[in-house]
mmCIF file of C-alpha atoms in Angstrom:
data_model
loop_
_atom_site.group_PDB
_atom_site.id
_atom_site.type_symbol
_atom_site.label_atom_id
_atom_site.label_comp_id
_atom_site.label_asym_id
_atom_site.label_seq_id
_atom_site.Cartn_x
_atom_site.Cartn_y
_atom_site.Cartn_z
ATOM 1 C CA UNK C 1 104.474 72.821 140.826
ATOM 2 C CA UNK C 2 103.990 70.255 138.020
ATOM 3 C CA UNK C 3 100.602 70.406 136.359
ATOM 4 C CA UNK C 4 98.682 68.916 133.485
ATOM 5 C CA UNK C 5 96.169 71.136 131.796
ATOM 6 C CA UNK C 6 95.253 73.121 128.743
ATOM 7 C CA UNK C 7 97.157 76.295 129.580
ATOM 8 C CA UNK C 8 100.769 77.079 128.790
ATOM 9 C CA UNK C 9 103.481 79.068 130.511
ATOM 10 C CA UNK C 10 105.827 81.446 128.735
ATOM 11 C CA UNK C 11 109.208 81.982 130.342
ATOM 12 C CA UNK C 12 111.609 84.612 129.016
ATOM 13 C CA UNK C 13 115.149 85.500 129.885
ATOM 14 C CA UNK C 14 118.732 84.721 129.129
ATOM 15 C CA UNK C 15 118.694 81.463 131.090
ATOM 16 C CA UNK C 16 115.944 80.033 128.943
ATOM 17 C CA UNK C 17 117.714 81.150 125.749
ATOM 18 C CA UNK C 18 120.900 79.420 126.870
ATOM 19 C CA UNK C 19 119.034 76.180 127.589
ATOM 20 C CA UNK C 20 117.308 76.353 124.189
ATOM 21 C CA UNK C 21 120.604 76.841 122.351
ATOM 22 C CA UNK C 22 122.219 74.072 124.410
ATOM 23 C CA UNK C 23 119.366 71.692 123.556
ATOM 24 C CA UNK C 24 119.563 72.607 119.867
ATOM 25 C CA UNK C 25 123.326 71.979 119.894
ATOM 26 C CA UNK C 26 122.785 68.533 121.425
ATOM 27 C CA UNK C 27 120.089 67.801 118.817
ATOM 28 C CA UNK C 28 122.505 68.914 116.075
ATOM 29 C CA UNK C 29 125.168 66.505 117.352
ATOM 30 C CA UNK C 30 122.656 63.647 117.249
ATOM 31 C CA UNK C 31 121.954 64.458 113.596
ATOM 32 C CA UNK C 32 125.561 64.644 112.386
ATOM 33 C CA UNK C 33 127.152 62.170 114.847
ATOM 34 C CA UNK C 34 124.376 59.633 115.438
ATOM 35 C CA UNK C 35 126.496 56.728 116.697
ATOM 36 C CA UNK C 36 129.891 58.178 117.619
ATOM 37 C CA UNK C 37 131.116 60.134 120.669
ATOM 38 C CA UNK C 38 128.354 58.551 122.719
ATOM 39 C CA UNK C 39 130.091 59.196 126.038
ATOM 40 C CA UNK C 40 130.464 62.913 125.291
ATOM 41 C CA UNK C 41 126.893 63.195 124.051
ATOM 42 C CA UNK C 42 125.716 61.215 127.067
ATOM 43 C CA UNK C 43 127.325 63.771 129.380
ATOM 44 C CA UNK C 44 125.586 66.600 127.498
ATOM 45 C CA UNK C 45 122.265 64.762 127.700
ATOM 46 C CA UNK C 46 122.708 64.164 131.429
ATOM 47 C CA UNK C 47 123.272 67.896 131.877
ATOM 48 C CA UNK C 48 120.153 68.710 129.871
ATOM 49 C CA UNK C 49 118.047 66.211 131.827
ATOM 50 C CA UNK C 50 119.359 67.587 135.140
ATOM 51 C CA UNK C 51 118.574 71.187 134.198
ATOM 52 C CA UNK C 52 115.213 70.163 132.729
ATOM 53 C CA UNK C 53 114.278 68.186 135.835
ATOM 54 C CA UNK C 54 115.010 71.114 138.134
ATOM 55 C CA UNK C 55 113.115 73.498 135.860
ATOM 56 C CA UNK C 56 110.182 71.102 135.598
ATOM 57 C CA UNK C 57 109.243 71.557 139.265
ATOM 58 C CA UNK C 58 107.961 75.049 138.508
ATOM 59 C CA UNK C 59 107.465 75.273 134.745
ATOM 60 C CA UNK C 60 106.496 71.847 133.396
ATOM 61 C CA UNK C 61 103.067 71.825 131.752
ATOM 62 C CA UNK C 62 101.437 69.778 129.012
ATOM 63 C CA UNK C 63 97.888 69.316 127.797
ATOM 64 C CA UNK C 64 95.927 66.412 129.225
ATOM 65 C CA UNK C 65 95.300 64.889 125.757
ATOM 66 C CA UNK C 66 99.001 64.820 124.916
ATOM 67 C CA UNK C 67 99.809 63.319 128.309
ATOM 68 C CA UNK C 68 97.222 60.538 127.880
ATOM 69 C CA UNK C 69 98.505 59.708 124.373
ATOM 70 C CA UNK C 70 102.052 59.635 125.718
ATOM 71 C CA UNK C 71 100.986 57.389 128.600
ATOM 72 C CA UNK C 72 99.334 54.995 126.152
ATOM 73 C CA UNK C 73 102.477 54.915 123.994
ATOM 74 C CA UNK C 74 104.719 54.321 126.999
ATOM 75 C CA UNK C 75 102.438 51.541 128.254
ATOM 76 C CA UNK C 76 102.642 49.760 124.903
ATOM 77 C CA UNK C 77 106.433 50.069 124.998
ATOM 78 C CA UNK C 78 106.696 48.714 128.541
ATOM 79 C CA UNK C 79 104.342 45.828 127.726
ATOM 80 C CA UNK C 80 106.289 44.999 124.562
ATOM 81 C CA UNK C 81 109.641 44.974 126.357
ATOM 82 C CA UNK C 82 108.302 42.815 129.201
ATOM 83 C CA UNK C 83 106.647 40.386 126.775
ATOM 84 C CA UNK C 84 109.876 40.119 124.818
ATOM 85 C CA UNK C 85 111.863 39.551 128.018
ATOM 86 C CA UNK C 86 109.540 36.765 129.202
ATOM 87 C CA UNK C 87 109.713 35.143 125.752
ATOM 88 C CA UNK C 88 113.508 35.199 125.816
ATOM 89 C CA UNK C 89 113.881 37.880 123.127
ATOM 90 C CA UNK C 90 117.632 38.630 122.944
ATOM 91 C CA UNK C 91 117.159 42.334 122.314
ATOM 92 C CA UNK C 92 114.366 43.083 124.791
ATOM 93 C CA UNK C 93 116.475 44.994 127.299
ATOM 94 C CA UNK C 94 118.508 46.649 124.545
ATOM 95 C CA UNK C 95 115.464 48.231 122.876
ATOM 96 C CA UNK C 96 114.069 49.400 126.219
ATOM 97 C CA UNK C 97 116.012 52.645 125.804
ATOM 98 C CA UNK C 98 114.047 53.389 122.638
ATOM 99 C CA UNK C 99 110.614 52.378 123.902
ATOM 100 C CA UNK C 100 110.860 53.410 127.574
ATOM 101 C CA UNK C 101 113.765 55.735 128.351
ATOM 102 C CA UNK C 102 113.521 58.067 125.357
ATOM 103 C CA UNK C 103 109.734 58.595 125.664
ATOM 104 C CA UNK C 104 110.268 59.646 129.304
ATOM 105 C CA UNK C 105 113.019 62.085 128.297
ATOM 106 C CA UNK C 106 110.794 63.360 125.492
ATOM 107 C CA UNK C 107 107.896 64.065 127.846
ATOM 108 C CA UNK C 108 110.236 65.907 130.233
ATOM 109 C CA UNK C 109 111.403 68.225 127.471
ATOM 110 C CA UNK C 110 108.093 68.676 125.658
ATOM 111 C CA UNK C 111 106.507 69.852 128.911
ATOM 112 C CA UNK C 112 109.033 72.690 128.998
ATOM 113 C CA UNK C 113 108.275 73.944 125.476
ATOM 114 C CA UNK C 114 105.789 76.788 125.695
ATOM 115 C CA UNK C 115 106.625 79.027 122.721
ATOM 116 C CA UNK C 116 106.823 78.580 118.936
ATOM 117 C CA UNK C 117 110.330 80.042 119.084
ATOM 118 C CA UNK C 118 111.651 76.815 120.595
ATOM 119 C CA UNK C 119 110.022 74.679 117.892
ATOM 120 C CA UNK C 120 111.392 76.978 115.193
ATOM 121 C CA UNK C 121 114.900 76.622 116.628
ATOM 122 C CA UNK C 122 114.634 72.839 116.464
ATOM 123 C CA UNK C 123 113.308 73.046 112.891
ATOM 124 C CA UNK C 124 116.308 75.152 111.925
ATOM 125 C CA UNK C 125 118.549 72.586 113.584
ATOM 126 C CA UNK C 126 117.059 69.812 111.447
ATOM 127 C CA UNK C 127 117.735 71.775 108.255
ATOM 128 C CA UNK C 128 121.298 72.544 109.338
ATOM 129 C CA UNK C 129 121.912 68.933 110.357
ATOM 130 C CA UNK C 130 120.726 67.623 106.979
ATOM 131 C CA UNK C 131 122.873 70.195 105.153
ATOM 132 C CA UNK C 132 126.046 69.385 107.122
ATOM 133 C CA UNK C 133 125.484 65.631 106.747
ATOM 134 C CA UNK C 134 124.979 66.083 102.995
ATOM 135 C CA UNK C 135 128.164 68.129 102.654
ATOM 136 C CA UNK C 136 130.078 65.490 104.621
ATOM 137 C CA UNK C 137 128.896 62.747 102.244
ATOM 138 C CA UNK C 138 129.769 64.801 99.158
ATOM 139 C CA UNK C 139 133.196 65.650 100.631
ATOM 140 C CA UNK C 140 133.836 61.935 101.126
ATOM 141 C CA UNK C 141 132.987 61.293 97.481
ATOM 142 C CA UNK C 142 135.095 64.180 96.126
ATOM 143 C CA UNK C 143 138.160 63.138 98.133
ATOM 144 C CA UNK C 144 137.759 59.510 97.084
ATOM 145 C CA UNK C 145 137.402 60.336 93.393
ATOM 146 C CA UNK C 146 140.094 63.014 93.192
ATOM 147 C CA UNK C 147 142.709 61.463 95.455
ATOM 148 C CA UNK C 148 142.362 58.039 97.031
ATOM 149 C CA UNK C 149 139.563 55.905 98.423
ATOM 150 C CA UNK C 150 141.697 54.787 101.358
ATOM 151 C CA UNK C 151 142.507 58.390 102.314
ATOM 152 C CA UNK C 152 138.822 59.312 102.150
ATOM 153 C CA UNK C 153 137.879 56.360 104.338
ATOM 154 C CA UNK C 154 140.576 57.243 106.875
ATOM 155 C CA UNK C 155 139.509 60.906 107.079
ATOM 156 C CA UNK C 156 135.905 59.938 107.782
ATOM 157 C CA UNK C 157 136.693 56.758 109.727
ATOM 158 C CA UNK C 158 134.956 58.232 112.815
ATOM 159 C CA UNK C 159 131.749 58.190 110.755
ATOM 160 C CA UNK C 160 132.111 54.593 109.580
ATOM 161 C CA UNK C 161 133.042 55.738 106.085
ATOM 162 C CA UNK C 162 133.057 53.265 103.240
ATOM 163 C CA UNK C 163 132.948 54.085 99.547
ATOM 164 C CA UNK C 164 132.967 51.950 96.441
ATOM 165 C CA UNK C 165 133.648 53.179 92.909
ATOM 166 C CA UNK C 166 131.915 50.931 90.394
ATOM 167 C CA UNK C 167 131.258 50.978 86.673
ATOM 168 C CA UNK C 168 128.890 53.885 86.189
ATOM 169 C CA UNK C 169 127.891 54.500 89.806
ATOM 170 C CA UNK C 170 129.198 54.948 93.345
ATOM 171 C CA UNK C 171 128.207 53.534 96.693
ATOM 172 C CA UNK C 172 129.015 55.255 99.967
ATOM 173 C CA UNK C 173 128.316 54.703 103.634
ATOM 174 C CA UNK C 174 128.363 57.136 106.536
ATOM 175 C CA UNK C 175 126.685 56.859 109.899
ATOM 176 C CA UNK C 176 124.845 60.141 109.352
ATOM 177 C CA UNK C 177 123.595 59.176 105.897
ATOM 178 C CA UNK C 178 120.347 58.233 107.634
ATOM 179 C CA UNK C 179 119.954 61.906 108.588
ATOM 180 C CA UNK C 180 119.928 62.808 104.886
ATOM 181 C CA UNK C 181 117.543 59.957 104.086
ATOM 182 C CA UNK C 182 115.017 61.083 106.699
ATOM 183 C CA UNK C 183 115.721 64.751 106.016
ATOM 184 C CA UNK C 184 114.802 64.581 102.321
ATOM 185 C CA UNK C 185 111.011 64.289 102.919
ATOM 186 C CA UNK C 186 111.217 67.012 105.573
ATOM 187 C CA UNK C 187 112.994 69.438 103.257
ATOM 188 C CA UNK C 188 110.577 68.582 100.447
ATOM 189 C CA UNK C 189 107.567 69.353 102.659
ATOM 190 C CA UNK C 190 109.159 72.556 103.909
ATOM 191 C CA UNK C 191 110.003 73.663 100.381
ATOM 192 C CA UNK C 192 106.471 73.256 99.045
ATOM 193 C CA UNK C 193 104.693 74.887 101.980
ATOM 194 C CA UNK C 194 102.911 78.078 100.841
ATOM 195 C CA UNK C 195 104.463 79.953 103.778
ATOM 196 C CA UNK C 196 107.674 79.031 105.568
ATOM 197 C CA UNK C 197 106.680 80.919 108.742
ATOM 198 C CA UNK C 198 109.286 83.589 108.071
ATOM 199 C CA UNK C 199 112.001 81.821 110.059
ATOM 200 C CA UNK C 200 114.131 80.483 107.211
ATOM 201 C CA UNK C 201 116.355 82.828 105.193
ATOM 202 C CA UNK C 202 114.376 82.149 102.030
ATOM 203 C CA UNK C 203 112.648 79.377 100.167
ATOM 204 C CA UNK C 204 115.562 79.324 97.756
ATOM 205 C CA UNK C 205 117.937 78.380 100.569
ATOM 206 C CA UNK C 206 115.679 75.485 101.473
ATOM 207 C CA UNK C 207 115.746 74.542 97.791
ATOM 208 C CA UNK C 208 119.541 74.559 97.614
ATOM 209 C CA UNK C 209 119.737 72.384 100.713
ATOM 210 C CA UNK C 210 117.178 70.073 99.120
ATOM 211 C CA UNK C 211 119.416 69.906 96.055
ATOM 212 C CA UNK C 212 122.340 68.855 98.263
ATOM 213 C CA UNK C 213 120.237 66.043 99.723
ATOM 214 C CA UNK C 214 119.167 64.936 96.234
ATOM 215 C CA UNK C 215 122.789 64.930 95.082
ATOM 216 C CA UNK C 216 123.726 62.669 97.986
ATOM 217 C CA UNK C 217 120.764 60.457 97.127
ATOM 218 C CA UNK C 218 121.974 60.141 93.542
ATOM 219 C CA UNK C 219 125.557 59.189 94.410
ATOM 220 C CA UNK C 220 124.822 57.162 97.535
ATOM 221 C CA UNK C 221 124.174 53.926 95.689
ATOM 222 C CA UNK C 222 121.345 53.238 98.169
ATOM 223 C CA UNK C 223 118.416 51.876 96.215
ATOM 224 C CA UNK C 224 116.000 52.418 99.088
ATOM 225 C CA UNK C 225 117.093 56.078 99.094
ATOM 226 C CA UNK C 226 116.407 56.302 95.354
ATOM 227 C CA UNK C 227 112.940 54.831 95.878
ATOM 228 C CA UNK C 228 112.301 57.310 98.686
ATOM 229 C CA UNK C 229 113.257 60.221 96.424
ATOM 230 C CA UNK C 230 110.810 58.996 93.787
ATOM 231 C CA UNK C 231 107.804 58.555 96.075
ATOM 232 C CA UNK C 232 108.437 61.575 98.349
ATOM 233 C CA UNK C 233 106.996 64.283 96.028
ATOM 234 C CA UNK C 234 103.925 62.142 95.367
ATOM 235 C CA UNK C 235 103.327 61.542 99.083
ATOM 236 C CA UNK C 236 103.951 65.186 100.020
ATOM 237 C CA UNK C 237 101.607 66.484 97.338
ATOM 238 C CA UNK C 238 98.998 63.875 98.280
ATOM 239 C CA UNK C 239 99.126 64.859 101.959
ATOM 240 C CA UNK C 240 98.987 68.544 101.035
ATOM 241 C CA UNK C 241 95.945 67.843 98.870
ATOM 242 C CA UNK C 242 94.179 66.064 101.735
ATOM 243 C CA UNK C 243 95.067 68.953 104.055
ATOM 244 C CA UNK C 244 93.868 71.442 101.414
ATOM 245 C CA UNK C 245 97.263 73.119 101.231
ATOM 246 C CA UNK C 246 97.859 74.804 97.895
ATOM 247 C CA UNK C 247 101.274 74.324 96.271
ATOM 248 C CA UNK C 248 102.608 77.420 94.522
ATOM 249 C CA UNK C 249 103.436 77.118 90.809
ATOM 250 C CA UNK C 250 106.691 79.028 91.426
ATOM 251 C CA UNK C 251 107.818 76.378 93.887
ATOM 252 C CA UNK C 252 107.165 73.590 91.394
ATOM 253 C CA UNK C 253 109.101 75.476 88.701
ATOM 254 C CA UNK C 254 112.045 76.088 91.025
ATOM 255 C CA UNK C 255 112.029 72.436 92.118
ATOM 256 C CA UNK C 256 112.075 71.362 88.458
ATOM 257 C CA UNK C 257 115.084 73.612 87.889
ATOM 258 C CA UNK C 258 116.907 72.090 90.840
ATOM 259 C CA UNK C 259 116.151 68.576 89.601
ATOM 260 C CA UNK C 260 117.468 69.520 86.182
ATOM 261 C CA UNK C 261 120.719 70.785 87.719
ATOM 262 C CA UNK C 262 121.188 67.627 89.784
ATOM 263 C CA UNK C 263 120.405 65.428 86.782
ATOM 264 C CA UNK C 264 122.786 67.343 84.488
ATOM 265 C CA UNK C 265 125.651 67.170 86.960
ATOM 266 C CA UNK C 266 124.893 63.525 87.686
ATOM 267 C CA UNK C 267 124.933 62.665 83.983
ATOM 268 C CA UNK C 268 128.474 63.992 83.710
ATOM 269 C CA UNK C 269 129.840 61.607 86.349
ATOM 270 C CA UNK C 270 127.365 58.714 86.418
ATOM 271 C CA UNK C 271 125.962 56.175 83.994
ATOM 272 C CA UNK C 272 122.187 56.291 84.289
ATOM 273 C CA UNK C 273 121.881 52.968 82.511
ATOM 274 C CA UNK C 274 123.992 51.353 85.241
ATOM 275 C CA UNK C 275 121.937 53.147 87.880
ATOM 276 C CA UNK C 276 118.722 51.784 86.363
ATOM 277 C CA UNK C 277 120.088 48.244 86.320
ATOM 278 C CA UNK C 278 121.286 48.590 89.905
ATOM 279 C CA UNK C 279 117.870 49.899 91.011
ATOM 280 C CA UNK C 280 115.997 47.105 89.201
ATOM 281 C CA UNK C 281 118.242 44.446 90.759
ATOM 282 C CA UNK C 282 116.854 45.355 94.198
ATOM 283 C CA UNK C 283 113.594 43.658 93.186
ATOM 284 C CA UNK C 284 115.255 40.483 91.880
ATOM 285 C CA UNK C 285 114.850 38.031 94.756
ATOM 286 C CA UNK C 286 116.625 35.237 92.893
ATOM 287 C CA UNK C 287 119.538 37.020 91.294
ATOM 288 C CA UNK C 288 121.049 39.871 93.290
ATOM 289 C CA UNK C 289 122.619 38.707 96.564
ATOM 290 C CA UNK C 290 121.444 41.455 98.948
ATOM 291 C CA UNK C 291 117.936 41.373 97.471
ATOM 292 C CA UNK C 292 117.854 37.597 97.894
ATOM 293 C CA UNK C 293 118.936 37.881 101.537
ATOM 294 C CA UNK C 294 116.270 40.501 102.237
ATOM 295 C CA UNK C 295 113.654 38.287 100.622
ATOM 296 C CA UNK C 296 114.702 35.425 102.904
ATOM 297 C CA UNK C 297 114.528 37.769 105.910
ATOM 298 C CA UNK C 298 111.043 38.826 104.834
ATOM 299 C CA UNK C 299 109.889 35.188 104.709
ATOM 300 C CA UNK C 300 111.306 34.491 108.177
ATOM 301 C CA UNK C 301 109.731 37.645 109.613
ATOM 302 C CA UNK C 302 106.355 36.776 108.125
ATOM 303 C CA UNK C 303 106.606 33.234 109.502
ATOM 304 C CA UNK C 304 107.404 34.621 112.964
ATOM 305 C CA UNK C 305 104.497 37.041 112.769
ATOM 306 C CA UNK C 306 102.033 34.372 111.595
ATOM 307 C CA UNK C 307 102.829 32.209 114.635
ATOM 308 C CA UNK C 308 101.583 35.019 116.912
ATOM 309 C CA UNK C 309 99.738 37.609 114.800
ATOM 310 C CA UNK C 310 97.967 39.453 117.629
ATOM 311 C CA UNK C 311 100.501 39.947 120.419
ATOM 312 C CA UNK C 312 103.698 39.008 118.595
ATOM 313 C CA UNK C 313 106.889 37.745 120.247
ATOM 314 C CA UNK C 314 107.628 40.947 122.114
ATOM 315 C CA UNK C 315 110.070 43.736 121.411
ATOM 316 C CA UNK C 316 113.660 42.704 120.739
ATOM 317 C CA UNK C 317 112.708 39.350 119.240
ATOM 318 C CA UNK C 318 114.785 37.874 116.436
#
């Protein structure tokens, strides 16, 4: 029986553990292989959806408030896709997977989560995914610097690898670099929490993984990533302040030590003056080519928005 209410159901047993581990493994693959092996990951997802659908007949339950919020979100997605389709938006059907299909899959799975243990497993998976993605990026850099850029690109070709060695800084590309970019704020928040719920090995391990992510940030050559690293501590501390969460002095001291290590190692292989010039060029709309193109895109986007500021052109518009 499928029900919507305020109660939850706890289901124990080896079958549930297997499904949890299977789901975490699929989630891990999404983090480290976000755009490749889609057929293989699609087969795994189909298996998860099939098992989840069968299980849902007897064990699916979610609170009414969450269901109503989800229904509102899905309705906005459906309306946006339809509006884009009627307006001839070229990407309307393409983005329907993001705004319609994935929310449905999400609601199927979230209705089967009835214990903190499942959430903790997924949190661990995020940390592991960020760590593996960071190590992959650093391995690409080490191989490129020590041996040959072409060899490095060929080894990581399945991840869309591309690396450039410039005067005083590097620039690298991997499909899963976005995992590190989004994982940096998560690791920062986790590191500064007063209590880490006892599930992680230690706060120091979170710190070392955070250092890996910062190292990738430093050598990535991605100026948006650099900006994110600068504003993340401020935003995390600001949100913690609003939530009245106290940050331990020991955590701040340990974070300062990690930053010092990353900076010292970075200074030995990078030119911080070149990095500063590269970062500043991102805000030069008339000089630097990519910044100029983004400025032109911004003007076009604003012009498109101003022509229909309330309902827009629909999802998938260009």
